[in-house]
Tab-separated table of C-alpha atoms in Angstrom:
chain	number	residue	atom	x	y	z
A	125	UNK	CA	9.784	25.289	35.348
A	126	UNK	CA	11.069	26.786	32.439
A	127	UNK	CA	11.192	24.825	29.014
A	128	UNK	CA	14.942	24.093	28.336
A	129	UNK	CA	14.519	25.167	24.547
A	130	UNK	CA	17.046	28.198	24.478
A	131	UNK	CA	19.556	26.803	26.856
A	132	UNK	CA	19.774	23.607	23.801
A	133	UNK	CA	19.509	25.533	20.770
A	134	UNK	CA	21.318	28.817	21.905
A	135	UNK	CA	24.088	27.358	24.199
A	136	UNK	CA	24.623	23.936	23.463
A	137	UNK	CA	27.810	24.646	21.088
A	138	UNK	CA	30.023	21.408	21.797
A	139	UNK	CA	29.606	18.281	22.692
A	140	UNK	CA	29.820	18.612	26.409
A	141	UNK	CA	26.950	21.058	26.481
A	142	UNK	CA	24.703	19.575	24.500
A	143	UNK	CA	25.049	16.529	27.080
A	144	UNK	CA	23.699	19.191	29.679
A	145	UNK	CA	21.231	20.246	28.006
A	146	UNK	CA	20.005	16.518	27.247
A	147	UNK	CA	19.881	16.039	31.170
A	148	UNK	CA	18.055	18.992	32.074
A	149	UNK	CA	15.407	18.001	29.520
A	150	UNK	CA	15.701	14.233	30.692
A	151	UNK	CA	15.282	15.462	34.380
A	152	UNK	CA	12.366	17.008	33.267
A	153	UNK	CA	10.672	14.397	31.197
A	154	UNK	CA	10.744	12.023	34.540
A	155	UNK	CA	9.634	14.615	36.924
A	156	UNK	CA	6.262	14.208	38.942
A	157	UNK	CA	4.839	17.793	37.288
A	158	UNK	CA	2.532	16.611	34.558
A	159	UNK	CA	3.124	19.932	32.612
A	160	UNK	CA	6.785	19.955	33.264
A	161	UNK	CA	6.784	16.426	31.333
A	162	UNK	CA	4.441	17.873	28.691
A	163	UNK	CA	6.962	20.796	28.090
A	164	UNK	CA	9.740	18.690	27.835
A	165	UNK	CA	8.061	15.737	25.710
A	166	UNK	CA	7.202	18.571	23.245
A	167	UNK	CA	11.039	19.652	22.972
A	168	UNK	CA	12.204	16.422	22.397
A	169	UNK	CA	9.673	16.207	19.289
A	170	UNK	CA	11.392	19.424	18.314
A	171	UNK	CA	14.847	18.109	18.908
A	172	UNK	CA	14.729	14.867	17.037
A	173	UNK	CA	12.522	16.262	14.433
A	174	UNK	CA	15.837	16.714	11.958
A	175	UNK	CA	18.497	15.737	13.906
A	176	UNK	CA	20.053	12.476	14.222
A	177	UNK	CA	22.943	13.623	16.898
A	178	UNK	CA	19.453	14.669	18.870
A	179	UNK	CA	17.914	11.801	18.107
A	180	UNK	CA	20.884	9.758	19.697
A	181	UNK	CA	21.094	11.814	22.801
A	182	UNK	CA	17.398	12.045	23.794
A	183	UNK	CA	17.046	8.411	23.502
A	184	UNK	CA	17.121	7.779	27.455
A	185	UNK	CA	13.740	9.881	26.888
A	186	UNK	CA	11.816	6.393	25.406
A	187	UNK	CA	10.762	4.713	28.933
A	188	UNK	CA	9.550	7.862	30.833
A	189	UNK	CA	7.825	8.841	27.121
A	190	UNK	CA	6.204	5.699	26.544
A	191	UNK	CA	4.587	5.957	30.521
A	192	UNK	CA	3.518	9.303	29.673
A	193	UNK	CA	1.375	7.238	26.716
A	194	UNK	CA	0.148	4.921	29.253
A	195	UNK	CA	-0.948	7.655	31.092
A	196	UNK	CA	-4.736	8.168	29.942
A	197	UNK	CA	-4.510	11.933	29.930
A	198	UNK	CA	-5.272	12.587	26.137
A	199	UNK	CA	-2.587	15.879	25.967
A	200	UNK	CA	0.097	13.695	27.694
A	201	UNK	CA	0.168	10.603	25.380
A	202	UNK	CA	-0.707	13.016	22.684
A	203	UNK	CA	3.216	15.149	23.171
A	204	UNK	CA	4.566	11.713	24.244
A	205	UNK	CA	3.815	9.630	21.583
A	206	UNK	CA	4.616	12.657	18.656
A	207	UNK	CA	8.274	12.668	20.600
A	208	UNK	CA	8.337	8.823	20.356
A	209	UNK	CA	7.138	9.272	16.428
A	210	UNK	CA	10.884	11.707	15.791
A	211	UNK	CA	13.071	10.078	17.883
A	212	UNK	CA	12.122	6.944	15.425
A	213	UNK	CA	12.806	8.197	12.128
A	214	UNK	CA	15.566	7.042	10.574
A	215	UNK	CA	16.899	5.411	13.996
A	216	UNK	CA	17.031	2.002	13.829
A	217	UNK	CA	18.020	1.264	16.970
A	218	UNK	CA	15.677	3.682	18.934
A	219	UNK	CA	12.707	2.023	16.890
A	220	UNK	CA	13.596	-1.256	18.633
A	221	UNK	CA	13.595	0.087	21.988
A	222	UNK	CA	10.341	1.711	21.845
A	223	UNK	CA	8.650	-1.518	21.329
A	224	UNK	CA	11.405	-3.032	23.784
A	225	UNK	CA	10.182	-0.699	26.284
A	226	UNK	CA	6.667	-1.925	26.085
A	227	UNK	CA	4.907	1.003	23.767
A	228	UNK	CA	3.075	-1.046	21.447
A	229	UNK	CA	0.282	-1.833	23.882
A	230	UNK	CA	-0.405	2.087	24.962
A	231	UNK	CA	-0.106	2.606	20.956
A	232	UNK	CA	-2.519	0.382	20.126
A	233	UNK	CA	-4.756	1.629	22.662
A	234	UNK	CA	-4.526	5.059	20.980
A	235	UNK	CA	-5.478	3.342	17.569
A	236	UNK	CA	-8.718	2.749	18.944
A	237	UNK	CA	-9.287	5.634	20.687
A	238	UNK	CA	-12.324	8.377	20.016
A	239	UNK	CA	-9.980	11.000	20.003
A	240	UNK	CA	-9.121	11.304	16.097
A	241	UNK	CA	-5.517	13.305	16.731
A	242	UNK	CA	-4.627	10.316	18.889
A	243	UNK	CA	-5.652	8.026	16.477
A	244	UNK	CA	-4.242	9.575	13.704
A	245	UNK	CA	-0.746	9.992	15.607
A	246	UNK	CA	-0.613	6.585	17.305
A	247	UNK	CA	-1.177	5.331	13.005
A	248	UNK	CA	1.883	7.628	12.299
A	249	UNK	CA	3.777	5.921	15.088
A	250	UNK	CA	3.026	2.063	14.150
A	251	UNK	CA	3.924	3.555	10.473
A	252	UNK	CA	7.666	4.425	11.750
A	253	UNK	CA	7.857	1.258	14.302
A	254	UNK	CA	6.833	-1.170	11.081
A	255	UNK	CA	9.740	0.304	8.877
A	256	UNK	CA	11.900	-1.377	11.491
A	257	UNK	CA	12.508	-5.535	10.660
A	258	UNK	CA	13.189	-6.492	13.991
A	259	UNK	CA	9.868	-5.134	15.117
A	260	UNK	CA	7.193	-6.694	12.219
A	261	UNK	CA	6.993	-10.248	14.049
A	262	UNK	CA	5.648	-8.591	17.803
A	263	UNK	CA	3.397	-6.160	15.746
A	264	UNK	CA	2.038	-8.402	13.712
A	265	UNK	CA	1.164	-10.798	17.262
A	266	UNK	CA	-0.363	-7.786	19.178
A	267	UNK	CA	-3.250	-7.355	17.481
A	268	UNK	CA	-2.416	-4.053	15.362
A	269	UNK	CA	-3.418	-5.593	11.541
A	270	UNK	CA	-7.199	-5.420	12.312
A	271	UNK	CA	-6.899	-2.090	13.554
A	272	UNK	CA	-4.946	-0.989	10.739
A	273	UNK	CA	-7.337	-2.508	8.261
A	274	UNK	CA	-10.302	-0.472	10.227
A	275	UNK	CA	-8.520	2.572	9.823
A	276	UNK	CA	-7.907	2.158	6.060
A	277	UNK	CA	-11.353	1.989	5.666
A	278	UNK	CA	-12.656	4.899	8.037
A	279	UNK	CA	-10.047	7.115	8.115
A	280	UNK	CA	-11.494	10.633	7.457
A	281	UNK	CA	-8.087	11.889	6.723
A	282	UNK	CA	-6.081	11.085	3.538
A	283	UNK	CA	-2.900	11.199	5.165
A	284	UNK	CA	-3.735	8.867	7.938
A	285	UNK	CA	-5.060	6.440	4.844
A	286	UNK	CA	-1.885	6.473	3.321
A	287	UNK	CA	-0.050	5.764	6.887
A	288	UNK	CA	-2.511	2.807	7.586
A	289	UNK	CA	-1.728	1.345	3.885
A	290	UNK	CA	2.165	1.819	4.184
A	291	UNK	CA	2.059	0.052	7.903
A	292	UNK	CA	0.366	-2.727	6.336
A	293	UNK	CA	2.202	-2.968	2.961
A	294	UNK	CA	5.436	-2.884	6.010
A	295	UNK	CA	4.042	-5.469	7.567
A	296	UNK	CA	2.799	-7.732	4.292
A	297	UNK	CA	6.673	-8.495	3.386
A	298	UNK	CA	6.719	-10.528	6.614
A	299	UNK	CA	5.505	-13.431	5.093
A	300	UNK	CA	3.451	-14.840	8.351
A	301	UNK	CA	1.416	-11.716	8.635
A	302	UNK	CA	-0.325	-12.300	5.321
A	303	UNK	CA	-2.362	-14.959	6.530
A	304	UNK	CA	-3.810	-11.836	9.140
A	305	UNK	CA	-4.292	-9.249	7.040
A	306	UNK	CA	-6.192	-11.306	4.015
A	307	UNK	CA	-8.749	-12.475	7.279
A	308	UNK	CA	-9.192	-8.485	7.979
A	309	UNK	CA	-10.550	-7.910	4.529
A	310	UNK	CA	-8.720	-4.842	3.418
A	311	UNK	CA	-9.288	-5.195	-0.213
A	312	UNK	CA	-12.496	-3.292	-0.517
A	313	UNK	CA	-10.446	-0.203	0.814
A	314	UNK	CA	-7.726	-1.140	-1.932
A	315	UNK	CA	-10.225	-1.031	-4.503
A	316	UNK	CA	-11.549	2.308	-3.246
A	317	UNK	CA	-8.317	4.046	-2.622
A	318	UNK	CA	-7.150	2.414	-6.339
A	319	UNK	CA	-10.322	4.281	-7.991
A	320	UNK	CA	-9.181	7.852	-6.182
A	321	UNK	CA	-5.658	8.179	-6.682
A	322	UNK	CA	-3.769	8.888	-9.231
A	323	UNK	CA	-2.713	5.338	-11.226
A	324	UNK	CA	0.497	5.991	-11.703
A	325	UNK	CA	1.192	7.273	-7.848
A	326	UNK	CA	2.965	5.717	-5.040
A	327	UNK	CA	-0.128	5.071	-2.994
A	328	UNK	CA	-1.349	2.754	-6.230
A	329	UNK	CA	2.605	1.509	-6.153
A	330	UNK	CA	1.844	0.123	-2.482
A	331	UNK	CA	-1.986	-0.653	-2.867
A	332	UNK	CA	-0.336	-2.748	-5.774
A	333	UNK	CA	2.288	-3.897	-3.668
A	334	UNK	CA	0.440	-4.815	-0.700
A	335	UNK	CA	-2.820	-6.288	-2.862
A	336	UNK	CA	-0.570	-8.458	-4.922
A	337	UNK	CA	0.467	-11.424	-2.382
A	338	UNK	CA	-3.513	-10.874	-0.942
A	339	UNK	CA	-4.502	-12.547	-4.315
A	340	UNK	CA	-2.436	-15.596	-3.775
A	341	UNK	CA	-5.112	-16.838	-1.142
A	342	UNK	CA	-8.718	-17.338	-2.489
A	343	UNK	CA	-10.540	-15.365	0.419
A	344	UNK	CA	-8.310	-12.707	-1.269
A	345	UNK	CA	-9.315	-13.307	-4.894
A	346	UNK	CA	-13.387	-13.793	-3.754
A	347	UNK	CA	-12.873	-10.229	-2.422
A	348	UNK	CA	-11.329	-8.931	-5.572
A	349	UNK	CA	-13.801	-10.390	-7.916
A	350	UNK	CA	-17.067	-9.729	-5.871
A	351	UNK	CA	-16.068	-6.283	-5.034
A	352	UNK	CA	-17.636	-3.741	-7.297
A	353	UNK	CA	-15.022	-2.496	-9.987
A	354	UNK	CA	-12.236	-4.593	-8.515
A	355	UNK	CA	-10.656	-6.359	-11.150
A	356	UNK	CA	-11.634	-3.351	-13.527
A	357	UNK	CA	-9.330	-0.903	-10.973
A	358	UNK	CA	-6.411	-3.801	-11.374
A	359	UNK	CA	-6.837	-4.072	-15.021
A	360	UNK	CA	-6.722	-0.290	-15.657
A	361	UNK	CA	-3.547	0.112	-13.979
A	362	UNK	CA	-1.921	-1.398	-17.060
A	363	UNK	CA	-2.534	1.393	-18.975
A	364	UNK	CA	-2.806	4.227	-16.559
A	365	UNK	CA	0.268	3.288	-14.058
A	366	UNK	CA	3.489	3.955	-13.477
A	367	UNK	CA	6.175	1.038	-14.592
A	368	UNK	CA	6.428	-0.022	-10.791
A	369	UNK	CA	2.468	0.098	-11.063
A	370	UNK	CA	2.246	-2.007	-14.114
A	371	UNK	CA	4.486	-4.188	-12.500
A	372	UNK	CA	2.609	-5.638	-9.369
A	373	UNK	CA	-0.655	-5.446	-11.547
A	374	UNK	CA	0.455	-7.940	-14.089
A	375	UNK	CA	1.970	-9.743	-11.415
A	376	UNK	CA	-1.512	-9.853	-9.643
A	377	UNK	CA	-3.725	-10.880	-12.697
A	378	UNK	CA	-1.569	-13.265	-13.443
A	379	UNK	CA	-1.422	-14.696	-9.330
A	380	UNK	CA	-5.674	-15.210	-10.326
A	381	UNK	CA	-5.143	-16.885	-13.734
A	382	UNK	CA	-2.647	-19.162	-12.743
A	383	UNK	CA	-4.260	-20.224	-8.877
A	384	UNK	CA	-7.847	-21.204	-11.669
A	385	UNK	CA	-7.401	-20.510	-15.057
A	386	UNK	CA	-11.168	-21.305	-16.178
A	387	UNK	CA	-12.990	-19.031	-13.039
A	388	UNK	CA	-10.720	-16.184	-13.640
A	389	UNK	CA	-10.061	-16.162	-17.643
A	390	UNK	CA	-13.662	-14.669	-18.581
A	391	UNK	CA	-13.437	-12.333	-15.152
A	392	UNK	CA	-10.377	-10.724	-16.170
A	393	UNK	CA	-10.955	-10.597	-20.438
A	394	UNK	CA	-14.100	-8.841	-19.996
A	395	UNK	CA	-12.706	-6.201	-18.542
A	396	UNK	CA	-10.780	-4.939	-21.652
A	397	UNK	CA	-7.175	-6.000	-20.723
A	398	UNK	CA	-5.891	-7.126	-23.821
A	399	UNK	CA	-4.556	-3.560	-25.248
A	400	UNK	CA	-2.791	-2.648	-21.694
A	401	UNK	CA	-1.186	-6.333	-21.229
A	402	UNK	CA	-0.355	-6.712	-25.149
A	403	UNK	CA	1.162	-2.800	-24.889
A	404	UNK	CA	2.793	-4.112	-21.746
A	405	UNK	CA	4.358	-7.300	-23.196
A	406	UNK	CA	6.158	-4.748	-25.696
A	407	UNK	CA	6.775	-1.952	-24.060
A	408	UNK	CA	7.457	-3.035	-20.545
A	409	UNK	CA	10.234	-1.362	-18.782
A	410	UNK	CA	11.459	-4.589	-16.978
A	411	UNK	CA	12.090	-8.430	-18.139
A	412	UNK	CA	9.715	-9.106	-15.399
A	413	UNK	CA	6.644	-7.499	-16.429
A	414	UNK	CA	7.609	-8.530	-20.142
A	415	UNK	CA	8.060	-11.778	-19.567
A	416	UNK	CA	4.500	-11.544	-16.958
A	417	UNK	CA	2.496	-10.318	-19.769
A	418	UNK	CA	3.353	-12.517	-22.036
A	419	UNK	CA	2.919	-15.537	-19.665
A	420	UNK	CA	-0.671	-14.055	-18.445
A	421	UNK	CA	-1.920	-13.308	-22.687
A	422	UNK	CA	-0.603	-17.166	-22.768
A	423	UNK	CA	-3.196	-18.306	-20.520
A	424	UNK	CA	-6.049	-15.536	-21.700
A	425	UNK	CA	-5.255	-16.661	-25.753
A	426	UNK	CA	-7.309	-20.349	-25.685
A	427	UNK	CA	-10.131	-21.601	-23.804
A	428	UNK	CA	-11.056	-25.013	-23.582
A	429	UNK	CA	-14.983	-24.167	-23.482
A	430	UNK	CA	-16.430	-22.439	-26.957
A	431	UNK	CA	-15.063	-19.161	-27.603
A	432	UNK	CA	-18.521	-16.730	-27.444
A	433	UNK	CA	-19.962	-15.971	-31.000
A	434	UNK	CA	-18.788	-12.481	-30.403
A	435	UNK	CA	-15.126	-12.935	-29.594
A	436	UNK	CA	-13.574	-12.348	-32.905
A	437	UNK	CA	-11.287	-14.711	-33.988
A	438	UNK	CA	-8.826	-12.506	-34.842
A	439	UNK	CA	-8.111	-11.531	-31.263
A	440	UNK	CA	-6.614	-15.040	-30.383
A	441	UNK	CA	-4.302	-14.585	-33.916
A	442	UNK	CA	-3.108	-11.099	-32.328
A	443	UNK	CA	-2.105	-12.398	-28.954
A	444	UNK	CA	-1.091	-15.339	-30.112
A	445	UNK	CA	1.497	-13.330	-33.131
A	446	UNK	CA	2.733	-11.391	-29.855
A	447	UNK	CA	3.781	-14.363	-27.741
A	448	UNK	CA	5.616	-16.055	-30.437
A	449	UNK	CA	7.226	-13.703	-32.331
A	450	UNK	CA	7.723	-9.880	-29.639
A	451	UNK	CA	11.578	-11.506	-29.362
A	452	UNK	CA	11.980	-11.616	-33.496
A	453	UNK	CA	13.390	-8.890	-35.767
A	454	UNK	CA	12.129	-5.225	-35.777
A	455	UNK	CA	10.006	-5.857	-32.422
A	456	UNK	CA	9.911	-2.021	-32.382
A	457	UNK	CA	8.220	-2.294	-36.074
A	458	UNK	CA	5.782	-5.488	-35.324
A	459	UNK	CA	4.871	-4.323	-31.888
A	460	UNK	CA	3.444	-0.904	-33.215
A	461	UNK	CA	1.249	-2.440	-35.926
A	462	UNK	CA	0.204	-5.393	-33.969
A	463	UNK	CA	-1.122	-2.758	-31.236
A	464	UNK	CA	-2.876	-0.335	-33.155
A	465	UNK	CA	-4.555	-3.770	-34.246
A	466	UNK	CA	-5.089	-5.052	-31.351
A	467	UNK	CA	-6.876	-1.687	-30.349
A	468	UNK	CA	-8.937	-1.748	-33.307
A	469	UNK	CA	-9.845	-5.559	-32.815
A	470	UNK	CA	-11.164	-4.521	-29.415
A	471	UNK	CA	-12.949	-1.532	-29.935
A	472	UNK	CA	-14.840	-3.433	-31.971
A	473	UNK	CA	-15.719	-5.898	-29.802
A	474	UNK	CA	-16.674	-3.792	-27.381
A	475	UNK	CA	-18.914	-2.113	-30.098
A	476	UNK	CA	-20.834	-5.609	-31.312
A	477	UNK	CA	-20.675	-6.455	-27.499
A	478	UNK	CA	-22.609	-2.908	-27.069
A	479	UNK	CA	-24.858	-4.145	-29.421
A	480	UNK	CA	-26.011	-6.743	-28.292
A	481	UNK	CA	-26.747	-6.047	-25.341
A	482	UNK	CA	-29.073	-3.100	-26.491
A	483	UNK	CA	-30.728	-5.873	-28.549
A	484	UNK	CA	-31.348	-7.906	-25.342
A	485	UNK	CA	-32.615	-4.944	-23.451
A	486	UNK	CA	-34.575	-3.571	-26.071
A	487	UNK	CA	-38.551	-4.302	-25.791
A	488	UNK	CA	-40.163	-6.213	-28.763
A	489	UNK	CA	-43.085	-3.925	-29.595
A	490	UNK	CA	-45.003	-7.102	-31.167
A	491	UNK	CA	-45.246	-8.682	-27.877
């Protein structure tokens, strides 16, 4: 049987015709020839691709498409489950009715599957579904988050990354799920997809995003701090990242100072955050990451224990001139000078910090 494409795009020219055409391709789509369905699932994908008047009219298509998933032949599901994928985007209600219909199960099936198209597709496909509110709570019960977690970590291909992250990040605001996805241990792959990308891109905006509420549970914070670089990758952000970026990353540090104070003060000051958090307390683009820097240099300013011989005293002075006077006259002026400062107070720091340790590591020859 013929593929229906022309008699759509070349006829269809009111409203009555394009119902015609729907049907043929509907017929089709539910016939017993495997290639006829094939054909047709393939012309739906083209149909809804950019067209939400397709979209609409195709929708009878989601049962007989989500079989064709169930069906275990690899080039079915494969044409059935990319026509599932467009007839979702940006339609609500057909989102709902795929998982209504019973294709999260076939999906999730695919995620596992040996066949990397399929996998990467089927990730695609939870992607859309998970954009959809009504849908989080069953997706977040079947099972998916583990998968999705797995995939963020051995995904060969970038883009199929990034759909695995933004499912999950979909899935985080649902406050229930984040009990799920902290247990699947995703932050390792946060870490390593935060040391790739660009800092100030929207990948770190939902690695950010997605890592922030993570560090409000302990397992979450343990797999920050014991992860090679993590808290490093975090506190770089600050200066490197976009205002969205900076945002969450504040927000994040501040999550581990506040949850214990002494156990994550040292953790997070020896990774050189005070120039990116004092910059951001001035320069912040929102009252909210103002307001979280200056709450977060609050709690990194004093220590209860004895400051380290090397931690200059004049570092406390800094922070501590920034906290209680950034909302005074001529911020603009203060700010700058009490920066470039803060800069120099750090580099050098860092420099007697240097030094010491090549004092330490440095053989006595008279031994």
């Amino acid at each position: 049987m013929e593929s229906p494409r022309s008699e759509f795009t070349d006829s269809a020219s009111n409203g009555e015709e394009l119902e015609l055409a729907a049907d043929s391709i509907m017929e089709q789509v539910r016939s017993d020839d495997g290639e006829s369905r094939i054909k047709a699932a393939k012309e739906i994908r083209r149909l809804a691709k950019t067209s939400s008047v397709n979209r609409r009219l195709l929708s009878n298509a989601i049962e007989p498409l989500v079989e064709m998933v169930r069906s275990g032949r690899d080039e079915c599901a494969e044409a059935a489950i990319l026509a599932l994928l467009n007839l979702g985007v940006k339609d609500e209600r057909n989102k709902i009715n795929i998982v209504k219909a019973g294709a999260l199960d076939p999906i999730i099936n695919l995620l596992q599957s040996q066949n990397q198209n399929l996998q990467e597709n089927a990730t695609a496909a939870i992607l859309t579904l998970t954009a959809c509110s009504a849908n989080k709570p069953a997706i977040c019960s079947s099972g998916t988050i583990p998968l999705l977690v797995s995939i963020l970590s051995q995904a060969t291909n970038p883009q199929t990354k990034i759909d695995s992250l933004m499912a999950l990040y979909n899935l985080s605001t649902l406050p229930d799920s984040l009990p799920s996805i902290v247990s699947s241990n995703p932050i390792p792959s946060l870490v390593t997809l935060l040391k790739t990308v660009r800092k100030s891109s929207k990948t770190a905006e939902k690695c950010m995003a997605l890592l922030e509420p993570l560090l409000g549970f302990e397992s979450g914070r343990a797999a920050l701090t014991t992860e090679p670089g993590g808290v490093l990758s975090v506190v770089e952000l600050l200066e490197e990242g976009s205002p969205a970026v900076k945002e969450f990353a504040v927000c994040a540090l501040l999550t581990m100072c506040e949850s214990d104070r002494e156990r994550y003060r040292e953790v997070i000051l020896k990774e050189g955050v005070i120039p990116g958090l004092l910059e951001l307390s001035v320069k912040g683009t929102t009252h909210k990451s103002r307001s979280k820097a200056r709450a977060l240099l609050q709690l990194l300013r004093d220590s209860p224990r004895p400051r380290p011989e090397l931690e200059p005293a004049a570092l406390e002075n800094i922070v501590s001139d920034i906290v209680l006077r950034v909302d005074g006259g001529d911020r603009a002026g203060k700010a700058k000078k009490m920066l470039a400062e803060m800069v120099q107070v750090s580099m050098e720091q860092s420099l007697r910090h240097m030094q010491q340790r090549a004092l330490i590591c440095t053989p006595n020859p008279s031994k």
